[in-house]
XYZ file of C-alpha atoms in Angstrom:
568
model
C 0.000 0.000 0.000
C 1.710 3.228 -0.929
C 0.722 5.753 1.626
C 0.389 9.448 2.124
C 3.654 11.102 1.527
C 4.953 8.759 -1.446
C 1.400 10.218 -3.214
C 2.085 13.276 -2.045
C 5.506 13.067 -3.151
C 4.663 11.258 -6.483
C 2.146 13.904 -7.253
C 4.410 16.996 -6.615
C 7.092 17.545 -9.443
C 10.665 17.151 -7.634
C 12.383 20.555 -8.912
C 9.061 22.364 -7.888
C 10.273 25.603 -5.793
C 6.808 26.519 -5.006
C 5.761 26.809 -1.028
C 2.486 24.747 -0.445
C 2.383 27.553 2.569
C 2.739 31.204 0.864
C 3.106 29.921 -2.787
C 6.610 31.846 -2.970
C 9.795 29.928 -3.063
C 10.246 25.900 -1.391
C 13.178 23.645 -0.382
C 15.304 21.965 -3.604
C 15.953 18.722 -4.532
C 19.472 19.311 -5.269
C 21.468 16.921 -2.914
C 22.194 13.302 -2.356
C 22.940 11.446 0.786
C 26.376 12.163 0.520
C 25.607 15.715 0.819
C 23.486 15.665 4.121
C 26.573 13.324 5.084
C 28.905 16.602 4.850
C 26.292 18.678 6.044
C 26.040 16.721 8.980
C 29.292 16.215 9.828
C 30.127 18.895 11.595
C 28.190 16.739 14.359
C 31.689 14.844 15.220
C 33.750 18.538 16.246
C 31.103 18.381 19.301
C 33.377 16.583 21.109
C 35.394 19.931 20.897
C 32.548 21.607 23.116
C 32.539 19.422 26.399
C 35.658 16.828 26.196
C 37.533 18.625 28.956
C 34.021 19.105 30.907
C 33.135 15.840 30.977
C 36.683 14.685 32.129
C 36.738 17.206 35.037
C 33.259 15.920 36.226
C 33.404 12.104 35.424
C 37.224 11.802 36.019
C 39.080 8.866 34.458
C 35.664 6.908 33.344
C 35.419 9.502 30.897
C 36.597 7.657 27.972
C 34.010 5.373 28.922
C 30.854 7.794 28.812
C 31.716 8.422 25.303
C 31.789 5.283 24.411
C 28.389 4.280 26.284
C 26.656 7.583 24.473
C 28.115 6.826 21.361
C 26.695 3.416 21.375
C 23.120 4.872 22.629
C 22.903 6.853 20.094
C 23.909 4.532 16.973
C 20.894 2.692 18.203
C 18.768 5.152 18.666
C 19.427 6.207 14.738
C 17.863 3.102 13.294
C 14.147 4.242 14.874
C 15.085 7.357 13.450
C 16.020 6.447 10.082
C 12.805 4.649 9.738
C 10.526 7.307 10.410
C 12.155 9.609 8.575
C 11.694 7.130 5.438
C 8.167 7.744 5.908
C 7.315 11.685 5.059
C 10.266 11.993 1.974
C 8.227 15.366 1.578
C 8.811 16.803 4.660
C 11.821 18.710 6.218
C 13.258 19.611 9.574
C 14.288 15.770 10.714
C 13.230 13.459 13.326
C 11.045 15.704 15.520
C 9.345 16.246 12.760
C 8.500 12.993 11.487
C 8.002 12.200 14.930
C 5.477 15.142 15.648
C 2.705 13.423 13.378
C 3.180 10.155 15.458
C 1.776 12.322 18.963
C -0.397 14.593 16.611
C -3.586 12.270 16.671
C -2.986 11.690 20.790
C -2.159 15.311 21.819
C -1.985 18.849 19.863
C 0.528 19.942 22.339
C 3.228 17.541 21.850
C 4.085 17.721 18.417
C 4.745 21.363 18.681
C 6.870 20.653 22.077
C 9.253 18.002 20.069
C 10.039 20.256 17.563
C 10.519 22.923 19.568
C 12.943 21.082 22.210
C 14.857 19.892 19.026
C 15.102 23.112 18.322
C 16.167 24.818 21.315
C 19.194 22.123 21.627
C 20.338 22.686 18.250
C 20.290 26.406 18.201
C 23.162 27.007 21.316
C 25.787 25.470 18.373
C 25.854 28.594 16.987
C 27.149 30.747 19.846
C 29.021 28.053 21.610
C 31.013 27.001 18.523
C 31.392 30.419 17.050
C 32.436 31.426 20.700
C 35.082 28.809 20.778
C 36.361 30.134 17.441
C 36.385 33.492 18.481
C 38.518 32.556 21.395
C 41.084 30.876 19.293
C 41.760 33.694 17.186
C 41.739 36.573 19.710
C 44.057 34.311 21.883
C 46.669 33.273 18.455
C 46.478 37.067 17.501
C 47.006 38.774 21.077
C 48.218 38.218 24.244
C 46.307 37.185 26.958
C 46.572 40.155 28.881
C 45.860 42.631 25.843
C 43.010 44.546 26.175
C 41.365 43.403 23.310
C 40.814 40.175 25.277
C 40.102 41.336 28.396
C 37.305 44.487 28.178
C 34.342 43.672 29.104
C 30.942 45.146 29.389
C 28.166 43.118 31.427
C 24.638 43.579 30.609
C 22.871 41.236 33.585
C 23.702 39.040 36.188
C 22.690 35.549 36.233
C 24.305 34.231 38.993
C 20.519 33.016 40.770
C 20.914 30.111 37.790
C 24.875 29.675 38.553
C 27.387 31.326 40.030
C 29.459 34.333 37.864
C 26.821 33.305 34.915
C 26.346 36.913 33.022
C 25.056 38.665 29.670
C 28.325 40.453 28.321
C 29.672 41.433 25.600
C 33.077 41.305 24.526
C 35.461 40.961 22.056
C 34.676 37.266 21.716
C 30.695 38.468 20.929
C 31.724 40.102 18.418
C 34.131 38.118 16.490
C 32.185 35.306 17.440
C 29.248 37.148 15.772
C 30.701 37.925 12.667
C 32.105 34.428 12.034
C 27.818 33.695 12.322
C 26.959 36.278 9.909
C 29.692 34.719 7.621
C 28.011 30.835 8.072
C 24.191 33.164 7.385
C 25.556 34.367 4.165
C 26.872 30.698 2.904
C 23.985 29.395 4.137
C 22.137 31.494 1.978
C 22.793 30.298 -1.246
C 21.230 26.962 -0.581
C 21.760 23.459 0.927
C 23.878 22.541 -2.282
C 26.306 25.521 -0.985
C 26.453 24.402 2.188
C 26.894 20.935 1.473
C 30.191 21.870 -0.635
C 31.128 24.246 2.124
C 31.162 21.667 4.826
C 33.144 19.026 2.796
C 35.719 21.787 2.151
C 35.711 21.947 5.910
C 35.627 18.661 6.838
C 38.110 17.669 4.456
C 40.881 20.269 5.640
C 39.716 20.504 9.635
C 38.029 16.984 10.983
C 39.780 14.322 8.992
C 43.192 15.368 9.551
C 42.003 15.562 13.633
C 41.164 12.293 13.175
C 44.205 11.103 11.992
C 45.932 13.665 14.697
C 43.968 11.355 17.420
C 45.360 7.825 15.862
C 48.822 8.634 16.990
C 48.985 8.435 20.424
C 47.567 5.062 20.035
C 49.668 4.085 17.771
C 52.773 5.286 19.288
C 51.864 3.778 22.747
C 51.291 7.593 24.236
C 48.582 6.008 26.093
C 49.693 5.007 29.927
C 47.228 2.752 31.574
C 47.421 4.827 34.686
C 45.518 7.392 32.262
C 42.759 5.259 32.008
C 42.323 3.271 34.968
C 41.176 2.475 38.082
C 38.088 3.359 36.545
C 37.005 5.060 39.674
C 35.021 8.624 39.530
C 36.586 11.594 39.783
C 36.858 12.980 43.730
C 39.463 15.524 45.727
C 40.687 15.682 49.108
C 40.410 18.343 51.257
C 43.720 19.952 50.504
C 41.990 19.622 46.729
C 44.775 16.774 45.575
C 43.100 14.826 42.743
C 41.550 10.795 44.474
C 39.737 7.993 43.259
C 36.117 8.562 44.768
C 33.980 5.612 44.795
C 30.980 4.192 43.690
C 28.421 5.704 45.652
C 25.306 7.748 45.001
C 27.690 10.829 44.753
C 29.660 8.627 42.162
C 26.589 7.610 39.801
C 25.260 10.985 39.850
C 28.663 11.957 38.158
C 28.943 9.335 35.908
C 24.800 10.079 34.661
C 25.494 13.680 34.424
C 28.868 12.470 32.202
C 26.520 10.402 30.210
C 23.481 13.063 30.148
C 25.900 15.857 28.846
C 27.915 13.920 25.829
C 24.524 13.001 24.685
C 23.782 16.066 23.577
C 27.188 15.811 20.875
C 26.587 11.928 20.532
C 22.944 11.524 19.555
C 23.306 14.658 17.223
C 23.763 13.257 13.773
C 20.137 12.259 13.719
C 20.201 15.608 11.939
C 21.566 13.892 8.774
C 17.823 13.178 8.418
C 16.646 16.764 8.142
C 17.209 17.233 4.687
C 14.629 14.553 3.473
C 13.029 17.359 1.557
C 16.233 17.962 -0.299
C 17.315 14.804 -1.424
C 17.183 13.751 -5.015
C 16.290 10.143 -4.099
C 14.809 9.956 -0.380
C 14.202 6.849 -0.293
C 17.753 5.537 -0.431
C 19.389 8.849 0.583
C 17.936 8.997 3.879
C 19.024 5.466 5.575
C 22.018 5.783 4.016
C 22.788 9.424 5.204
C 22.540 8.703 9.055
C 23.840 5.507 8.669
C 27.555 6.910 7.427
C 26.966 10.255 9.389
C 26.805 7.879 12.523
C 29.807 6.028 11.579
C 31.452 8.805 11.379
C 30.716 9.781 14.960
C 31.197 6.452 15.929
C 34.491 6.918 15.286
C 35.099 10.328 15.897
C 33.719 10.556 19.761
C 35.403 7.192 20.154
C 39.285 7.761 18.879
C 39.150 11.774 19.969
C 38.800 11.094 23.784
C 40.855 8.506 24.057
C 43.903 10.198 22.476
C 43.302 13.894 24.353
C 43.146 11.408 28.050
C 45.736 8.726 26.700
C 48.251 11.837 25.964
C 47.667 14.517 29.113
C 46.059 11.866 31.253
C 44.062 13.459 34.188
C 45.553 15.912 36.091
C 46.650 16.934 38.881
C 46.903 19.520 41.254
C 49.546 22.134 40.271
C 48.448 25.321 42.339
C 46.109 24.973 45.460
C 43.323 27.769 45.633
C 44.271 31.107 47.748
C 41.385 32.454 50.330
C 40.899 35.557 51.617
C 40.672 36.237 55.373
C 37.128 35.483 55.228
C 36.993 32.502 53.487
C 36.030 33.409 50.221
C 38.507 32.268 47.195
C 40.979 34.575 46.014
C 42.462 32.182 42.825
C 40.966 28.725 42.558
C 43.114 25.710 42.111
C 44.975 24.925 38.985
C 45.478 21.682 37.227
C 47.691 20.259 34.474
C 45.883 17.596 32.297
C 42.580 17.111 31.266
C 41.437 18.932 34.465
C 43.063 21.907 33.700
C 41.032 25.272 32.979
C 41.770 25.681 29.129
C 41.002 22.346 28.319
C 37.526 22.520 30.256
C 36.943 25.737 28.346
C 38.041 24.006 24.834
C 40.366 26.926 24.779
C 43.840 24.523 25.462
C 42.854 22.182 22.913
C 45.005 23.488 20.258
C 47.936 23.514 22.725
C 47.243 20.088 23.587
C 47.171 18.909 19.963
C 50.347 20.306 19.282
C 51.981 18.375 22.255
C 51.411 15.175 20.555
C 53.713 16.130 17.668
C 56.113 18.249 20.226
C 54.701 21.434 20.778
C 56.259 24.046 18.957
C 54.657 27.339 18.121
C 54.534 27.253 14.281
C 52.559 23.196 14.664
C 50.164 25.684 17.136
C 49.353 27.872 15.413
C 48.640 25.571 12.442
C 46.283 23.811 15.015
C 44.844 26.731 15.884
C 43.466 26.934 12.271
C 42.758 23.837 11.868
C 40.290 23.743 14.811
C 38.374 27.512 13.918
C 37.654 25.274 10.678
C 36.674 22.756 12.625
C 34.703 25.084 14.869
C 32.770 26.261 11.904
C 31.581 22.833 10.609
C 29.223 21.897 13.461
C 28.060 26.214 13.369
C 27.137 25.054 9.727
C 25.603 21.659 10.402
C 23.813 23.682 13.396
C 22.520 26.488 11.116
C 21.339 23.792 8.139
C 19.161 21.750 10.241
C 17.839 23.781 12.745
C 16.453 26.482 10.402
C 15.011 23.392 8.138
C 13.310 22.582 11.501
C 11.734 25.426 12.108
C 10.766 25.834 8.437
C 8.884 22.791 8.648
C 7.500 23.508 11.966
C 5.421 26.833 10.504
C 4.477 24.362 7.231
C 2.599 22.382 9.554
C 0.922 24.706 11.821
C 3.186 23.898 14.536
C 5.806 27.239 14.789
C 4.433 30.825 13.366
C 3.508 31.044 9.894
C 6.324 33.766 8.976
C 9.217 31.061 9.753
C 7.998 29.171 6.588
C 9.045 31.761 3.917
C 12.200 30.442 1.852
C 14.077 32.333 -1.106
C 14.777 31.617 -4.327
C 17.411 29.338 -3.489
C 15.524 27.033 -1.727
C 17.225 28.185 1.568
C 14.495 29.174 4.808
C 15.922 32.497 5.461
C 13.485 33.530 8.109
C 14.184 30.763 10.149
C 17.597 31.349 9.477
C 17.409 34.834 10.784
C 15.952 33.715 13.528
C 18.626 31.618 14.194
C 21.307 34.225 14.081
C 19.284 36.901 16.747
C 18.643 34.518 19.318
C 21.828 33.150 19.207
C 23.827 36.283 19.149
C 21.879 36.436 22.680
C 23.171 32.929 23.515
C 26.766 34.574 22.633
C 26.624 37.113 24.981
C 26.600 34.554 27.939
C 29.389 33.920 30.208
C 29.315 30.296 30.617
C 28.901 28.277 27.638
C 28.647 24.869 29.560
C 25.922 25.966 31.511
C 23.880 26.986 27.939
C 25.008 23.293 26.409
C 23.769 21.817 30.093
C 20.188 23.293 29.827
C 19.585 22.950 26.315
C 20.384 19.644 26.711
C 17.232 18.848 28.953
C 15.116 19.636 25.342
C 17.340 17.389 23.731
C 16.430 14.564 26.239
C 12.389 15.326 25.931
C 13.174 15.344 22.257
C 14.340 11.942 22.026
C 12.230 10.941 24.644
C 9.193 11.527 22.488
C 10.348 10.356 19.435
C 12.137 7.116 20.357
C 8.444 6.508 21.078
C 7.103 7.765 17.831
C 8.509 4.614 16.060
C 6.511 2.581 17.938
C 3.365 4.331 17.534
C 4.179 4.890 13.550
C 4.205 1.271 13.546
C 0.978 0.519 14.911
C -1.101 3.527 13.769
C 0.658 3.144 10.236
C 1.488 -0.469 9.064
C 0.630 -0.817 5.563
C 2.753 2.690 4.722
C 5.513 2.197 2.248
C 9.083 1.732 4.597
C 11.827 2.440 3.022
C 14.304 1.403 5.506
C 12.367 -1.029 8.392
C 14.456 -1.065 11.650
C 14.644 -4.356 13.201
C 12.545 -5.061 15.780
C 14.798 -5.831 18.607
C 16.824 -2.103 18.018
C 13.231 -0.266 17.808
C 12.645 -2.185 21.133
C 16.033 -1.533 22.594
C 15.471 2.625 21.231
C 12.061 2.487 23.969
C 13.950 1.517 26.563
C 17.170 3.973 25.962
C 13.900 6.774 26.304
C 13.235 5.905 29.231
C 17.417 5.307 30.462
C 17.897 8.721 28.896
C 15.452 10.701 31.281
C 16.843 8.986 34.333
C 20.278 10.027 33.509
C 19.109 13.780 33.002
C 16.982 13.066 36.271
C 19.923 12.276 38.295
C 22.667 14.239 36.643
C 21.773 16.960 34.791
C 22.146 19.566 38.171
C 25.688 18.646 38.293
C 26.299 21.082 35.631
C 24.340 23.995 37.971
C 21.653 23.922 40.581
C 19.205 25.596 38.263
C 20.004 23.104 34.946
C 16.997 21.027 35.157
C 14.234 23.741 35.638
C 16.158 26.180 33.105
C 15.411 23.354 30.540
C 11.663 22.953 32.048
C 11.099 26.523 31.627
C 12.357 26.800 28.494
C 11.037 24.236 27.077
C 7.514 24.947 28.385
C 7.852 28.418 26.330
C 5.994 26.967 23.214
C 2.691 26.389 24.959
C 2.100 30.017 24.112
C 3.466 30.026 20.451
C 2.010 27.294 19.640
C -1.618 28.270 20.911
C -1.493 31.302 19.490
C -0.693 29.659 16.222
C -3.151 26.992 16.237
C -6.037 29.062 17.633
C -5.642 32.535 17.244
C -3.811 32.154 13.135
C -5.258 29.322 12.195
C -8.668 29.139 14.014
C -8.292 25.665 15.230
C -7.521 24.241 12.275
C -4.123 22.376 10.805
C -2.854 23.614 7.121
C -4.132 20.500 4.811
C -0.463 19.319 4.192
C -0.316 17.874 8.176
C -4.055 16.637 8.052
C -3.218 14.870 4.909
C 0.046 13.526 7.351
C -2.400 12.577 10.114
C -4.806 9.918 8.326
C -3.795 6.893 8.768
C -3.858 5.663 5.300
C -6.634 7.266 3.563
C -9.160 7.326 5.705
C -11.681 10.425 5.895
C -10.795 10.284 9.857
C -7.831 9.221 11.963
C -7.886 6.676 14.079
C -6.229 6.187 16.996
C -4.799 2.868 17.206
C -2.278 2.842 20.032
C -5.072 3.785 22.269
C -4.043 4.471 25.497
C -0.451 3.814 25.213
C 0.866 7.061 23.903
C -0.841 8.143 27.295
C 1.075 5.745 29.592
C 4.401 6.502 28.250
C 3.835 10.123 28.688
C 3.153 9.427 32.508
C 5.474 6.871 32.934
C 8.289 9.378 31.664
C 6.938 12.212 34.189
C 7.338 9.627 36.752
C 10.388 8.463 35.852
C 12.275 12.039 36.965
C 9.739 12.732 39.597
C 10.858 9.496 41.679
C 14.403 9.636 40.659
C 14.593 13.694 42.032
C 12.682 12.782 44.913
C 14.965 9.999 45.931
C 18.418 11.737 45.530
C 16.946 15.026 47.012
């Protein structure tokens, strides 16, 4: 039985650039798998963002977490590859293929998955860009110049964690321009940006790669680097220890686990560009697939070569106090534990120690990683925009984020983008905005793990291109559920106000979304997502998961309430 979107799809001429929303310009097909591949690989230079963070918290298991994540999220791709196989005609990627699983149980979840996906894609703009920023202000002037140390702060945020402020900089605005730069290539299309990012894959992440083989194939990797695999603790002089496995040491490891996630699971984004592809229904499967061996690699070989070569630290300065207690200078480290390397600023320093550390092979680094830097700021841009396009095409986001120029690119959405993340820029802790936007990214895959399942029952006579086996779908339900424990217990290691700053803002679409649905569109969804939400031509939906869409839902809510309630 072929089934709504291959009729859709059949019916609508490929190279048609007309918007079924405004009846201006729509999405190309102008790329094959191997160009949401390129796209998307900017998802393996996450590990640039929170390597050193997770090491500092997690200690020597670290190499371990990524490892774990990795693996979650391979698995998790195969429920998303099939869904995605389902709607070639739509855009945006798994939360919105997703989205029409919950539409026929709930109008308010659809809009909330696409809108968590959202909100932890967007922060890859400022982070990355910040990072970049950072590298060449620091390779161009001294650390004590005043170019890198003015500093004008705009708010105080320390009730959500300590010295967390709005400033701007000279990092802001460097870090802006370098977005303005990815807006403009962006602009020209997904074909652009798909020969952009293999330009900047080919000169930045595969030579890191092969940068990251040679400690392990030298032997630079001492076992005392790596084991006991005991979490990370200190002593009361602040001397680095092996803690133990207690509550104090799970929390660490789940927050470890609940933060890599957020670089690990991200190549589901290879699936975004459905829309675009020539031939969706081999282009998709096949895109995630090799954009998640990629990672597989990548977040595997990069961590173990960064702790195999520093190893962990230790304690090289102990903190000064004032009379009264309060700390003058904290502690410093060498290692992984040391300052630059949690800030991904020492990274380039730490590259060039593998092949001896001179200035000229740093500054080369240095180069290497702003390119680096700017593939996932690409990959970031590309998908979330197409997310949001998609989002306003089906009623779910406001209806001006669906406009899209003549070269097929969703500049609205891309606009919006760029302003809300040259906020982001402006804050003062970057980990903190990757900690919190990672609590959407766990709802997000919460609900859409789950969408495979009910795809599969409400919709099992539509055409599959790709059909995930069983026993991974299966294994994907139960990773939703591990998944919300581990942000449960871990995600306020990262600040005390990480969990509700994700609740909060993730709750902010209630009121978009309503005023969408009922105030814009009177209670009614444009034709394109009713057409999505029969079953298989039938003049009414019908809901045949019955109440089990429900159960999850509560089941998940329970899941954090016990597991806050028993480590508070």
């Amino acid at each position: 039985m072929v089934n709504k979107a291959d009729s859709h799809y059949s019916s609508t001429d490929a190279k048609s650039r007309f918007s079924p929303v405004d009846g201006h310009f729509s999405l190309h097909r102008s790329i094959d798998w191997t160009g949401a591949f390129w796209v998307a690989s900017g998802v393996a230079a996450l590990v640039l963002f929170s390597m050193g963070a997770i090491t500092a918290t997690v200690g020597k298991p670290a190499w371990i977490v990524w490892i774990i994540s990795i693996s979650f999220g391979f698995i998790q791709a195969f429920t998303y590859a099939e869904i995605a196989g389902l709607f070639p005609h739509k855009s945006g990627g798994t939360s919105v293929y997703g989205a029409v699983a919950w539409i026929n149980y709930s109008k308010l979840i659809p809009p909330l998955s696409i809108w968590c996906n959202w909100i932890a894609w967007a922060p890859v703009l400022a982070i990355g860009s910040g990072l970049a920023a950072g590298y060449i202000l620091t390779t161009l002037f001294p650390a004590d110049a005043v170019i890198n140390t003015w500093q004008i702060t705009l708010l105080d945020l320390s009730f959500l964690k300590a010295d967390l402020t709005l400033r701007v900089n000279a990092t802001f605005i460097v870090g802006a321009t370098l977005m303005i730069i990815v807006f403009a290539i962006q602009n020209g299309g997904i074909l652009r940006s798909a020969k952009a990012t293999m330009i900047l894959g080919l000169s930045s992440l595969i030579p890191l790669l092969l940068l990251a083989l040679i400690p392990i194939l030298t032997g630079d990797m001492p076992s005392e680097h790596f084991f006991p695999l005991k979490p990370l603790a200190f002593d009361d002089s602040g001397y680095v220890i092996d803690g133990e496995w207690d509550l104090n040491g799970w929390i660490l490891l789940a927050g470890g686990l609940f933060i890599a996630a957020w670089s690990t699971y991200a190549f589901e984004t290879a699936v975004c560009y459905t829309r675009e592809f020539k031939n969706p229904r081999t282009d998709t499967f096949k895109a995630i697939l090799f954009s998640g061996l990629l990672c597989l690699i990548a977040f595997t070989l990069i961590p173990l070569a960064f702790q195999g070569h520093l190893g962990l630290g230790d304690l090289v300065q102990m903190e000064t106090l004032d009379s009264s207690g309060s700390v003058v200078s904290p502690a410093v480290y060498d290692g992984m534990l040391a300052s630059e390397i949690y800030s991904g600023m020492g990274v380039a320093k730490a590259l060039s120690g593998i092949l001896g550390g001179s200035a000229i092979l740093m500054n080369f680094f240095v180069v290497m990683l702003v390119l680096a830097l700017l593939l996932p700021i690409m990959t970031a841009m590309s998908g979330s925009s197409r997310t949001l396009y998609q989002g306003a095409v089906d009623g779910l986001l406001p209806k001006y984020l669906s406009h899209v120029n003549d070269n097929g690119a969703p500049t609205r959405a891309m606009w919006t983008n760029l302003v809300v993340n040259l906020l982001l820029l402006s804050l003062s802790d970057y980990v903190f905005l990757l900690a919190a936007s990672n609590v959407s990214y766990i709802i997000f895959n919460f609900l859409n793990l789950n969408a495979g399942w009910i795809h599969r029952i409400d919709r099992p006579q539509w055409d599959r291109p790709y059909r995930a086996p069983n026993i991974l779908m299966a294994i994907g339900g139960v990773l939703a559920f591990v998944n919300l424990a581990l942000m449960a217990l871990g995600a306020n290691i990262w600040g005390a106000g990480t969990l509700i700053s994700g609740f909060i803002v993730a709750a902010l679409i209630i009121p978009i979304f309503c005023w969408r649905h009922y105030v814009v569109d009177k209670g009614k969804f444009p034709k394109a997502m009713l057409d999505d939400m029969k079953l298989g031509g039938e003049a009414k939906a019908e809901k045949r998961a019955g109440a089990l869409p429900y159960i999850v839902l509560v089941a998940g809510v329970m899941t954090i309430a016990v597991i806050r309630y028993a480590i508070s």
